Tab-separated table of C-alpha atoms in Angstrom:
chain	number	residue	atom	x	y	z
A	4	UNK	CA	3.914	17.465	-22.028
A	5	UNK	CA	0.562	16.120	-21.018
A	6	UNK	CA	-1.584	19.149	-18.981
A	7	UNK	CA	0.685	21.321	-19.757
A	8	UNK	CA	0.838	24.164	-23.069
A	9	UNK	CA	3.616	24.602	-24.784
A	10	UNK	CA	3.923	28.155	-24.474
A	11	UNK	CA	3.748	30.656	-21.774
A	12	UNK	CA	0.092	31.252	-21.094
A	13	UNK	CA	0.259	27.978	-18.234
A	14	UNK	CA	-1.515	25.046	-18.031
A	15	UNK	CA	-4.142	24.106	-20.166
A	16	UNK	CA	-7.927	24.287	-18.124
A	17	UNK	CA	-11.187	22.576	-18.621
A	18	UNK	CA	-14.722	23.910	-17.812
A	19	UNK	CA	-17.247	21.992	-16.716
A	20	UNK	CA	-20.796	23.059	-15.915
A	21	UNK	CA	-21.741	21.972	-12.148
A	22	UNK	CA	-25.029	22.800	-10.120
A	23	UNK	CA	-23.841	24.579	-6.537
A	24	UNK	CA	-26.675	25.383	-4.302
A	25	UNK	CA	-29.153	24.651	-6.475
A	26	UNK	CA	-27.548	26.855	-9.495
A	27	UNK	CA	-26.001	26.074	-12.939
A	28	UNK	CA	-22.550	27.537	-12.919
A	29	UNK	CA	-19.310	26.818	-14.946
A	30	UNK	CA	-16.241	25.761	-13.321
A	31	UNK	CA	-12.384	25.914	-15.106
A	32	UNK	CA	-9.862	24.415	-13.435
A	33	UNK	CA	-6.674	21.708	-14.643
A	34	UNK	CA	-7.716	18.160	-15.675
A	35	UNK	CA	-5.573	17.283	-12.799
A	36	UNK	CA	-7.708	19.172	-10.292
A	37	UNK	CA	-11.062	17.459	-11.671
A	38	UNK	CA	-9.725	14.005	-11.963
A	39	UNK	CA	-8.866	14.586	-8.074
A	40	UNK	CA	-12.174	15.832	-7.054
A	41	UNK	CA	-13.565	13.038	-9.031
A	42	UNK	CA	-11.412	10.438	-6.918
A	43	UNK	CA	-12.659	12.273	-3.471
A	44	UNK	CA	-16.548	11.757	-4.707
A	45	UNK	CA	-15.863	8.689	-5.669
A	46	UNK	CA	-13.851	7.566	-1.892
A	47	UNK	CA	-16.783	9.587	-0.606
A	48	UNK	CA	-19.949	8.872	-2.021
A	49	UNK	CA	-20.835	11.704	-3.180
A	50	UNK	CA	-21.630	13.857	-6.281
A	51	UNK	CA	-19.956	16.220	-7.496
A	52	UNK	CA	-22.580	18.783	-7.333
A	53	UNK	CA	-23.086	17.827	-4.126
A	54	UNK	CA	-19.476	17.924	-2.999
A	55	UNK	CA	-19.460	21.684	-4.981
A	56	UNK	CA	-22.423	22.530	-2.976
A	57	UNK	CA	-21.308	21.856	0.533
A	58	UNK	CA	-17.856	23.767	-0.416
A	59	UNK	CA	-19.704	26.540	-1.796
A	60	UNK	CA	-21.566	26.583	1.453
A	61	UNK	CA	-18.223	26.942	4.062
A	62	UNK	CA	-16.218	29.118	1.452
A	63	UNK	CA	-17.532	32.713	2.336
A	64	UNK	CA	-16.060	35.241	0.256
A	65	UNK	CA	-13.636	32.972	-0.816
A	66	UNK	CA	-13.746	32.410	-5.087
A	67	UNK	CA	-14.978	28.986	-5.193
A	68	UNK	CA	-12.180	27.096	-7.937
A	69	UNK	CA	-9.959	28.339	-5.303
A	70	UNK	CA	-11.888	27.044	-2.168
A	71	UNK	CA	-12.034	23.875	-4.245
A	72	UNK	CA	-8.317	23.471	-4.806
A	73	UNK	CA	-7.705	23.998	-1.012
A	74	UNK	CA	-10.085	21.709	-0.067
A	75	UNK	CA	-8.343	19.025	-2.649
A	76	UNK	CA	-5.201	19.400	-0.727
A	77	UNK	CA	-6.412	19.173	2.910
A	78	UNK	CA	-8.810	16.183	1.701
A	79	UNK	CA	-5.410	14.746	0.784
A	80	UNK	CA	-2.989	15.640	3.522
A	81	UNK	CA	-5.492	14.719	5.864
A	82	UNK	CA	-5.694	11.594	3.904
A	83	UNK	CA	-1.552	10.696	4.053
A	84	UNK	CA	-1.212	12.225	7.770
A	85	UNK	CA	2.571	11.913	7.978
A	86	UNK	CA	3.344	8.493	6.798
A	87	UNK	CA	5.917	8.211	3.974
A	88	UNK	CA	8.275	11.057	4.745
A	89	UNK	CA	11.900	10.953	4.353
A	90	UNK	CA	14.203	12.056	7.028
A	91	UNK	CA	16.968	11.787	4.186
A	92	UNK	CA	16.051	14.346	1.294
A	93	UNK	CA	12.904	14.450	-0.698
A	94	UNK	CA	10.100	11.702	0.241
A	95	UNK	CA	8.665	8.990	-2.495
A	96	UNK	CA	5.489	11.236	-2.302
A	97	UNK	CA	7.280	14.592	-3.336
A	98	UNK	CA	8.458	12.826	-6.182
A	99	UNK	CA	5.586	11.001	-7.289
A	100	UNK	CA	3.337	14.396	-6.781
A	101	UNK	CA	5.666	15.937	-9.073
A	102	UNK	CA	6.027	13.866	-11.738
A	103	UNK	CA	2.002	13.522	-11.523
A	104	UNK	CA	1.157	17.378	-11.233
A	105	UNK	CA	4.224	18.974	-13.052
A	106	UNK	CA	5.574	16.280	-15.540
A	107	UNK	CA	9.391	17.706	-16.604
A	108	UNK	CA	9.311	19.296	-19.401
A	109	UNK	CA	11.360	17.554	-22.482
């Protein structure tokens, strides 16, 4: 049952303090969500204030854990383009992004 609670209140969130624009600020979102932000500094060479702080910039009016979590998944769908899709039911990557982000629950 890793990231997940065993009850109904959903998944189990971590906050972190990050400076955006300059400004302390906390941030909750799924250990999932900051280990993949972590990975796209990393890839990138960035910080993650800094990566906070150019997201923060673009998002508007947007909240900005949301506008994070978007980015996260264009960052990566931009990342796989289309390879590794199955013509013949679901793909590899379905499964694997599953089992990663949802485990089953036992």
């Amino acid at each position: 049952m890793a990231g997940r609670q065993g009850n109904k209140e959903g998944p189990v969130l971590v906050c972190r303090n990050v400076k955006v624009s300059g400004r302390r600020t906390s941030l909750r979102m799924e250990p999932y969500i900051w280990d993949s932000l972590k990975e796209i500094c990393e890839r990138e060479g960035l910080t993650l204030n800094d990566i906070c702080t150019q997201i923060d910039q673009r998002r508007g009016e947007a909240n900005l854990t949301a506008s994070i979590r978007v980015f996260i998944v264009s960052y990566f769908r931009n990342a796989i383009g289309s390879r590794g899709f199955s013509e013949d039911g679901p793909s590899s990557i379905l499964r694997k992004a599953m089992d990663d982000a949802i485990p089953p629950f036992d």
